[in-house]
Short mmCIF file of N, CA and C in Angstrom, two decimals:
data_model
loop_
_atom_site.label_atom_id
_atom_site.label_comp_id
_atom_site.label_asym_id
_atom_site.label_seq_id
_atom_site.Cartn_x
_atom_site.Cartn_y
_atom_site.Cartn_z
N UNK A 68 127.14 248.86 78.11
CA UNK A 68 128.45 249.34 77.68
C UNK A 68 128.48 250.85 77.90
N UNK A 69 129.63 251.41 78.24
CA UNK A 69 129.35 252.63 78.52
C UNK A 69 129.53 253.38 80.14
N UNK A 70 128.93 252.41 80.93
CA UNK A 70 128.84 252.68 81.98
C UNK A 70 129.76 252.19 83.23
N UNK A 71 130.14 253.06 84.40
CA UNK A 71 131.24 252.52 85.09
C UNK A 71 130.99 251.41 86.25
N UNK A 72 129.22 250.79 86.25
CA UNK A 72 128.80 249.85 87.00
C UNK A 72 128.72 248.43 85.76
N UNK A 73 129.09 248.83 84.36
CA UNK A 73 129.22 248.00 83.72
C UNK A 73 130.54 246.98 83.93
N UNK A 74 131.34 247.97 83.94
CA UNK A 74 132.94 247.14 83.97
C UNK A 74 133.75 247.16 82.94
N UNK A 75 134.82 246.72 82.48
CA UNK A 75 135.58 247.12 80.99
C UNK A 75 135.18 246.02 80.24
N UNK A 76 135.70 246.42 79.45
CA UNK A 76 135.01 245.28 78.35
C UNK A 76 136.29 244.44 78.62
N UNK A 77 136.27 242.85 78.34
CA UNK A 77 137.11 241.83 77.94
C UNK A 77 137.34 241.67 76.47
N UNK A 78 138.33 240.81 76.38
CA UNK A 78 138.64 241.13 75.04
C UNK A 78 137.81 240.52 73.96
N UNK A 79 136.96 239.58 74.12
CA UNK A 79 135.97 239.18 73.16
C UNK A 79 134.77 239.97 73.01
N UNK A 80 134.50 240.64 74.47
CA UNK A 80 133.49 241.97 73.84
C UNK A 80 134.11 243.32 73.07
N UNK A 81 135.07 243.23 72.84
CA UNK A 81 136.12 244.16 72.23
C UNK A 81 135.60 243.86 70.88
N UNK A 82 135.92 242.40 71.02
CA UNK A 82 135.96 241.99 69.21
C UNK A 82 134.18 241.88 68.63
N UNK A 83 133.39 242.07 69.71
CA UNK A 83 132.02 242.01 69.14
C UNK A 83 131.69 243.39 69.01
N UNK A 84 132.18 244.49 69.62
CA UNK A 84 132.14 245.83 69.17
C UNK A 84 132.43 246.16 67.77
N UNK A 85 133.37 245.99 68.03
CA UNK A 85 134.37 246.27 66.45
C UNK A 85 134.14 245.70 65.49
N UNK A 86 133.53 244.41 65.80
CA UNK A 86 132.94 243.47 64.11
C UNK A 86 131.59 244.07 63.82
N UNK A 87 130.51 244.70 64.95
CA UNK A 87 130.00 245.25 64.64
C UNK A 87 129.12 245.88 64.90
N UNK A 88 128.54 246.65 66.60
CA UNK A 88 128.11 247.56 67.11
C UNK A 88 129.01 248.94 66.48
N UNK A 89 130.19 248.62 66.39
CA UNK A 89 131.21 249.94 66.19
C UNK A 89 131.02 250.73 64.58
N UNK A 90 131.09 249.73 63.52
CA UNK A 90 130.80 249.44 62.43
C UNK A 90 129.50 250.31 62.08
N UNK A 91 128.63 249.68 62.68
CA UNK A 91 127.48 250.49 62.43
C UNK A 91 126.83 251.82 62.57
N UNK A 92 127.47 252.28 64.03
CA UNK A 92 127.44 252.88 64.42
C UNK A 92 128.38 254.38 63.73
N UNK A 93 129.89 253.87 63.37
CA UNK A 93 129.98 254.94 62.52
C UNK A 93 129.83 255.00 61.03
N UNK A 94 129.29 253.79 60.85
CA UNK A 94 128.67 254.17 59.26
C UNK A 94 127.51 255.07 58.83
N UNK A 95 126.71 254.78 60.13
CA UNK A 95 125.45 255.77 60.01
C UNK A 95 125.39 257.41 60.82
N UNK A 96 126.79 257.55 61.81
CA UNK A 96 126.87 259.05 62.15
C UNK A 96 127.54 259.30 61.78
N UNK A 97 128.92 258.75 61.17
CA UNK A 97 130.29 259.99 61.10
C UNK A 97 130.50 259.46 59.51
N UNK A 98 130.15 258.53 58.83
CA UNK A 98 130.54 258.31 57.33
C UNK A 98 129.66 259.30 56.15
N UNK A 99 130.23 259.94 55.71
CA UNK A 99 129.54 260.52 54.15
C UNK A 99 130.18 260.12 53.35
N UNK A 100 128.80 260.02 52.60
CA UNK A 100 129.18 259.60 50.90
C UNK A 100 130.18 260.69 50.19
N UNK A 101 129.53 262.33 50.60
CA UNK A 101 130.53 263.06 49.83
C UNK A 101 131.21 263.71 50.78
N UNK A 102 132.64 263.35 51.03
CA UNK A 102 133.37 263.99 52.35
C UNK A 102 133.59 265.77 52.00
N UNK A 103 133.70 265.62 50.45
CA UNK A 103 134.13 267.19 50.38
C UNK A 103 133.37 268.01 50.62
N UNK A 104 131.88 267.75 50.82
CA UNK A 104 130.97 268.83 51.41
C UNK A 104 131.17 268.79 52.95
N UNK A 105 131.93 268.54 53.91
CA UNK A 105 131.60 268.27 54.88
C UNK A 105 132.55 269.86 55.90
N UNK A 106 132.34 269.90 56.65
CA UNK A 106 132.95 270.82 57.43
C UNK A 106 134.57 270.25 58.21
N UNK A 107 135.38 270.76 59.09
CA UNK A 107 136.38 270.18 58.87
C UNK A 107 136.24 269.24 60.48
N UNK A 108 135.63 269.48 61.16
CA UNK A 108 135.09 267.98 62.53
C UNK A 108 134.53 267.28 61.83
N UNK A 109 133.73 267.20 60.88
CA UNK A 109 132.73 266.15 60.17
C UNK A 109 134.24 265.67 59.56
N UNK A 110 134.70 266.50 58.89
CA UNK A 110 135.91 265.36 57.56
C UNK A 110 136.95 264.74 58.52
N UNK A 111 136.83 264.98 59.77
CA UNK A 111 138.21 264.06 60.88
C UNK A 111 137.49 262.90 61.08
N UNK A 112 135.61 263.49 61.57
CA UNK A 112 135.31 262.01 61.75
C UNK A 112 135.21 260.84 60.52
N UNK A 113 134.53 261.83 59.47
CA UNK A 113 134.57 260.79 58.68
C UNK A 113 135.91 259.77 58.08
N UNK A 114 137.22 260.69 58.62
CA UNK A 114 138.73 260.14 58.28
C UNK A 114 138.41 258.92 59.52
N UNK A 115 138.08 259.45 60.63
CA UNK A 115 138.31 258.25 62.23
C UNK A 115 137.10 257.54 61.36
N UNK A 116 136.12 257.45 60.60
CA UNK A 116 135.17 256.10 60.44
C UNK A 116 136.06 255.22 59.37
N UNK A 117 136.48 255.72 58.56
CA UNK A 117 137.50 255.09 57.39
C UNK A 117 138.05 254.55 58.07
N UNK A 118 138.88 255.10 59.23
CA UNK A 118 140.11 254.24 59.34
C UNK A 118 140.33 253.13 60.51
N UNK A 119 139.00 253.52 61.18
CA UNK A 119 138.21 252.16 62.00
C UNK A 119 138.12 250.73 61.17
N UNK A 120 137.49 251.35 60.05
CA UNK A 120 137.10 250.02 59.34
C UNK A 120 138.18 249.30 58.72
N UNK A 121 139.44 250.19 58.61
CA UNK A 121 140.61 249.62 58.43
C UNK A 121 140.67 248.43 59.46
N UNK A 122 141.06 249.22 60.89
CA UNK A 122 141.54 248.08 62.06
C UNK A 122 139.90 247.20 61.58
N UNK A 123 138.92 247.35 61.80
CA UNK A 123 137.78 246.04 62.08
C UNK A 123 138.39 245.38 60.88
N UNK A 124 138.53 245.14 59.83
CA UNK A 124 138.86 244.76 58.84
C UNK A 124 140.08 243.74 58.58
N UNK A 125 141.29 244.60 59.56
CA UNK A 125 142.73 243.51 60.03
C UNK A 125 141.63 242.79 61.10
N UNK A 126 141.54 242.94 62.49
CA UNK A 126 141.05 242.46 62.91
C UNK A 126 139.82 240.99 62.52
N UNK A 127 139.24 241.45 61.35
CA UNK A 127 138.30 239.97 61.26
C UNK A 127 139.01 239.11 60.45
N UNK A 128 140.24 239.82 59.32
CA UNK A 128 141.24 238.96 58.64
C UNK A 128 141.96 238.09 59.84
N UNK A 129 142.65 238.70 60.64
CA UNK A 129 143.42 238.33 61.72
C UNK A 129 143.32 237.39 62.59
N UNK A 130 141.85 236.72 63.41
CA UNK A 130 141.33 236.41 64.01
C UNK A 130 140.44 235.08 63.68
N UNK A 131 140.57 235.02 62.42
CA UNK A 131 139.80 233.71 61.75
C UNK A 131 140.47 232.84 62.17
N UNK A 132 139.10 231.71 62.29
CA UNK A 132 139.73 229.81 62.70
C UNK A 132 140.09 229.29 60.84
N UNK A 133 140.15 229.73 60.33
CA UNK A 133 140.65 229.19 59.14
C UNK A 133 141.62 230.31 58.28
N UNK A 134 142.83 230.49 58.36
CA UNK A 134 144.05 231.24 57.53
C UNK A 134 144.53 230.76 56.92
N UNK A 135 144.63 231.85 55.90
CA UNK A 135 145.67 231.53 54.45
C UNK A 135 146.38 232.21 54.28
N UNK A 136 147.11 232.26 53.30
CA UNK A 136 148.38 233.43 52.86
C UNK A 136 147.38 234.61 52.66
N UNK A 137 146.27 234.42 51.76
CA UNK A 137 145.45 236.02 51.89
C UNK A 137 145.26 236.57 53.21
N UNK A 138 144.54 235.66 53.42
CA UNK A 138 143.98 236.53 55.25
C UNK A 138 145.12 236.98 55.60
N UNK A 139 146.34 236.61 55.61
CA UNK A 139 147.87 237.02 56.55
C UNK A 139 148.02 238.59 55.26
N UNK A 140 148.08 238.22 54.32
CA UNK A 140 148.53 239.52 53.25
C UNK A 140 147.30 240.42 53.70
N UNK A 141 146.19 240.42 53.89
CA UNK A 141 145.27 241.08 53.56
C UNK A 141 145.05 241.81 55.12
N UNK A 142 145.45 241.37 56.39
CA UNK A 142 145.36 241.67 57.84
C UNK A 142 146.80 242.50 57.50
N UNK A 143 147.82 242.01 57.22
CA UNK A 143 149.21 243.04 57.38
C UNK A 143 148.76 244.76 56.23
N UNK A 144 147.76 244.26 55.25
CA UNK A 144 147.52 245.84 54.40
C UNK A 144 146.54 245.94 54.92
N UNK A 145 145.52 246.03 55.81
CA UNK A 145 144.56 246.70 56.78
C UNK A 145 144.97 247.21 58.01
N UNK A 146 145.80 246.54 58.70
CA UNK A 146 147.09 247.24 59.58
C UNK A 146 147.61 248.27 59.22
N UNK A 147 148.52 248.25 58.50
CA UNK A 147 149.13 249.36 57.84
C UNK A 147 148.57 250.59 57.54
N UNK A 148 147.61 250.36 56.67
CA UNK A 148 146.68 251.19 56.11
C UNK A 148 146.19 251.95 57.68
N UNK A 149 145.82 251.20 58.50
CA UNK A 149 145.26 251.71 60.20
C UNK A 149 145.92 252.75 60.88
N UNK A 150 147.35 251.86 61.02
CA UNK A 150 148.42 252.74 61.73
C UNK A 150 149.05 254.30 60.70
N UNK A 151 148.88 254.04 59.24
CA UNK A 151 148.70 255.01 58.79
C UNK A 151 148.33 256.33 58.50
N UNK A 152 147.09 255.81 59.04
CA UNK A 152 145.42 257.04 59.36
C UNK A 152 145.66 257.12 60.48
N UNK A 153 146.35 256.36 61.59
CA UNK A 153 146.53 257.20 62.89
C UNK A 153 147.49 258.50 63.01
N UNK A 154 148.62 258.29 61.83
CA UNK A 154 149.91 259.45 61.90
C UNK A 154 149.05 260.11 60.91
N UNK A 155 148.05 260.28 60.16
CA UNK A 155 147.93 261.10 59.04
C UNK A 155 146.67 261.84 59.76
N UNK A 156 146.11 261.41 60.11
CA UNK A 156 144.83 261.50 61.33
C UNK A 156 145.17 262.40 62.74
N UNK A 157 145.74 261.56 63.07
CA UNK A 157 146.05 262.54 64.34
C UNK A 157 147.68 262.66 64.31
N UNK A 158 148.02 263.87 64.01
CA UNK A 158 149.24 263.57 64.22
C UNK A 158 149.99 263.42 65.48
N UNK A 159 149.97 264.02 66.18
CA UNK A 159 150.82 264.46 67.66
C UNK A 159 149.97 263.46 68.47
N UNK A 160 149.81 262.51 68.02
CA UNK A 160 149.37 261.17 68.96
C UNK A 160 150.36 260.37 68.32
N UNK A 161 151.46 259.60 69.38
CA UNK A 161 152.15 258.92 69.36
C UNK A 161 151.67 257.31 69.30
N UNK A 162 152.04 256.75 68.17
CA UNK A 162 151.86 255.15 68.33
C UNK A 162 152.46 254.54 69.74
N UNK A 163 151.83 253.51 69.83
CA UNK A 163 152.29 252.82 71.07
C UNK A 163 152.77 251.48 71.27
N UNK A 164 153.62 251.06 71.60
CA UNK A 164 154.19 249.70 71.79
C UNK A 164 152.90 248.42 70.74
N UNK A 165 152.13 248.66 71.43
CA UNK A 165 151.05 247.48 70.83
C UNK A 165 150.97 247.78 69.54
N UNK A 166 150.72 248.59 68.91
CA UNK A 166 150.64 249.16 67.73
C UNK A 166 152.30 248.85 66.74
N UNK A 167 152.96 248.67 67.53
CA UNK A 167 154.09 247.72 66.74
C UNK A 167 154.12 246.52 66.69
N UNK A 168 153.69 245.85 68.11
CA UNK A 168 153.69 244.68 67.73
C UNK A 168 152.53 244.20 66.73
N UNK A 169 151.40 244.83 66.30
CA UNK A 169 150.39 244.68 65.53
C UNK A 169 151.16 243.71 64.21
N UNK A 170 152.26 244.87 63.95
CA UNK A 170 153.23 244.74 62.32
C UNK A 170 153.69 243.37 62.40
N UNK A 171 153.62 242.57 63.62
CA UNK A 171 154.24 241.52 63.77
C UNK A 171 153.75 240.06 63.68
N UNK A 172 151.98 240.59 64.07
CA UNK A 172 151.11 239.78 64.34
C UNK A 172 150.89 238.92 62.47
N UNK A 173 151.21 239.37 61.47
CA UNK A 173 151.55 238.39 59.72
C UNK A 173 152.61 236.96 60.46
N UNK A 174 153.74 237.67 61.06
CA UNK A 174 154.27 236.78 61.11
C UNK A 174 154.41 235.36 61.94
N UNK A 175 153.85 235.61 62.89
CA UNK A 175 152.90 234.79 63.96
C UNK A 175 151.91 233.88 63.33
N UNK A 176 151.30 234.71 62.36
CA UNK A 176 150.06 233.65 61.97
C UNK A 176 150.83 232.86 60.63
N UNK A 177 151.93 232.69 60.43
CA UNK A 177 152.68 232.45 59.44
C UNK A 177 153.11 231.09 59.86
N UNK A 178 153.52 231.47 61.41
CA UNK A 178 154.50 230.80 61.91
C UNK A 178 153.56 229.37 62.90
N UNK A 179 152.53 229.97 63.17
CA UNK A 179 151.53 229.57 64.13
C UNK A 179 150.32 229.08 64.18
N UNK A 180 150.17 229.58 63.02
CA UNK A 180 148.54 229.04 62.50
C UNK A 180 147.32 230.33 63.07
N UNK A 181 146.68 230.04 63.07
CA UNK A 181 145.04 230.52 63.12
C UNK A 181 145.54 230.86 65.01
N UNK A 182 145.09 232.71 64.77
CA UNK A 182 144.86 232.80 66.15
C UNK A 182 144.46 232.40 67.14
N UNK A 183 143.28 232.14 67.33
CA UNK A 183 142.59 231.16 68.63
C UNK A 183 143.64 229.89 69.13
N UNK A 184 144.35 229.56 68.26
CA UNK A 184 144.94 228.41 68.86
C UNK A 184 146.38 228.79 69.43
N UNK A 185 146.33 230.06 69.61
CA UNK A 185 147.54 230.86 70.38
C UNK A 185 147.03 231.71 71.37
N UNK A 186 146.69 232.61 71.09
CA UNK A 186 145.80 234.15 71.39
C UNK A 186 145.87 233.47 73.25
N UNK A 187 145.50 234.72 74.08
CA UNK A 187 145.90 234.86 75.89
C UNK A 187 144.21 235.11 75.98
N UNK A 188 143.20 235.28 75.29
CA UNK A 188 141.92 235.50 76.14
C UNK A 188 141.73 235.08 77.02
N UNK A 189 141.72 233.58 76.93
CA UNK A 189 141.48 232.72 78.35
C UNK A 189 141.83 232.89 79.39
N UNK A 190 143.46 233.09 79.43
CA UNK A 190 144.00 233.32 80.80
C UNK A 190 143.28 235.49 80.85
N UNK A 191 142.96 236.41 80.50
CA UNK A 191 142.53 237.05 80.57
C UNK A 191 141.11 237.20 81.85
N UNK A 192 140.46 235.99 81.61
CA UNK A 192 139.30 235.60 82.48
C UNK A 192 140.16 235.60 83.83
N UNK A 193 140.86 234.64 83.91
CA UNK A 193 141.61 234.30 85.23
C UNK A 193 142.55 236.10 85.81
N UNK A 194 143.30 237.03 85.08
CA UNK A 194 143.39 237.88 85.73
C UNK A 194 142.58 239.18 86.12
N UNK A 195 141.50 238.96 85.28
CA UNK A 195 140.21 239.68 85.84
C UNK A 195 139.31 239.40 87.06
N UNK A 196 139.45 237.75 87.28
CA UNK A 196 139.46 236.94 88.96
C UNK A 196 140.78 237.69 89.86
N UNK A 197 141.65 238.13 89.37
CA UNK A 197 142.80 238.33 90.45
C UNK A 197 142.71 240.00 90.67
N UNK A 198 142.26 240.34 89.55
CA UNK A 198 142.07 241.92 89.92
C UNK A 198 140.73 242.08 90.97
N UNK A 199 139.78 240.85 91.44
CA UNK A 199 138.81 241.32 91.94
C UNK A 199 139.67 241.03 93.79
N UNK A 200 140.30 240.35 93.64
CA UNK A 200 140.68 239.91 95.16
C UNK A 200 141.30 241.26 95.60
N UNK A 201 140.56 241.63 96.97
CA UNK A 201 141.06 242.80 97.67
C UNK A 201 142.65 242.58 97.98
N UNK A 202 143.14 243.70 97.74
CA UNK A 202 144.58 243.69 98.85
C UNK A 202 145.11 244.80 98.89
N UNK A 203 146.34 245.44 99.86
CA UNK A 203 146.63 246.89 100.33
C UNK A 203 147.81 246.81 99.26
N UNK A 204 148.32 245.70 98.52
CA UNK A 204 149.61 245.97 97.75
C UNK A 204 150.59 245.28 98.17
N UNK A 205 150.62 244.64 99.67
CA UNK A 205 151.75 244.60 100.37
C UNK A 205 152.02 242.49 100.35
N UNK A 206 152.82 242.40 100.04
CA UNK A 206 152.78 240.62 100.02
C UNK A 206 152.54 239.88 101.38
N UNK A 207 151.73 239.20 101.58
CA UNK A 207 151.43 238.38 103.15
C UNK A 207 150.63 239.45 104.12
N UNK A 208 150.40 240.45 103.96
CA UNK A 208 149.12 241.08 104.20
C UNK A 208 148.05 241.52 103.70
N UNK A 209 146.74 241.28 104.35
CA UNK A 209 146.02 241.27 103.73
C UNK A 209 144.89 242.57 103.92
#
């Protein structure tokens, strides 16, 4: 990971980061116990480790093969709480389209059941096959 002979991550190595290479990783460099001793790069990161664990947090609510009304209540206030610490965090970083539809993703699992039995990973595989096929751009040449 890391590297540009690696490749990007897909979206299930996304979700094994974030549940918990990511997790760990800023619990043990950028989290303090006492933020108020900290200098003011240490207290942003330690704000960016807080508010990671927000999103990992929607994210493992979100993503379960078994949902309830909690998991849906409890993924929409870890969201929130996320996109929150992004405007309070950084300000002059603009949210982005996905980041709205996030607010949307309660009602989906409301409507839909348990992610996996919706969610696009799969076909994901298949356009990562289509991004490998050479072409100049142009249709019927090759």
């Amino acid at each position: 990971i890391g590297t540009k002979a690696h490749g990007k991550l897909k979206a299930d190595q996304w979700k094994a980061v974030i549940e918990f290479e990511l997790r760990v990783f800023l619990m043990k460099n950028w989290y303090a116990s006492d933020p108020t001793a900290l200098d003011e790069q240490d207290k942003v990161r330690h704000e960016l480790a807080v508010n990671t664990m927000e999103l990992a947090c929607a994210i493992r609510q979100g993503i379960s093969y078994r949902i309830t009304g909690q998991h849906i209540d409890a993924f929409a206030r870890h969201m929130l709480a996320y996109l929150e610490g992004i405007r309070r965090i950084l300000p002059h970083q603009s949210l982005l389209p996905s980041h709205h539809n996030a607010l949307h993703i309660p009602d989906f699992l409301r409507r839909f059941g348990p992610m996996p039995g919706w969610w696009m990973f799969p076909f994901e595989r298949v356009i990562g096959l289509l991004q490998k096929v050479k072409t100049n751009g142009k249709i019927g040449k090759s």
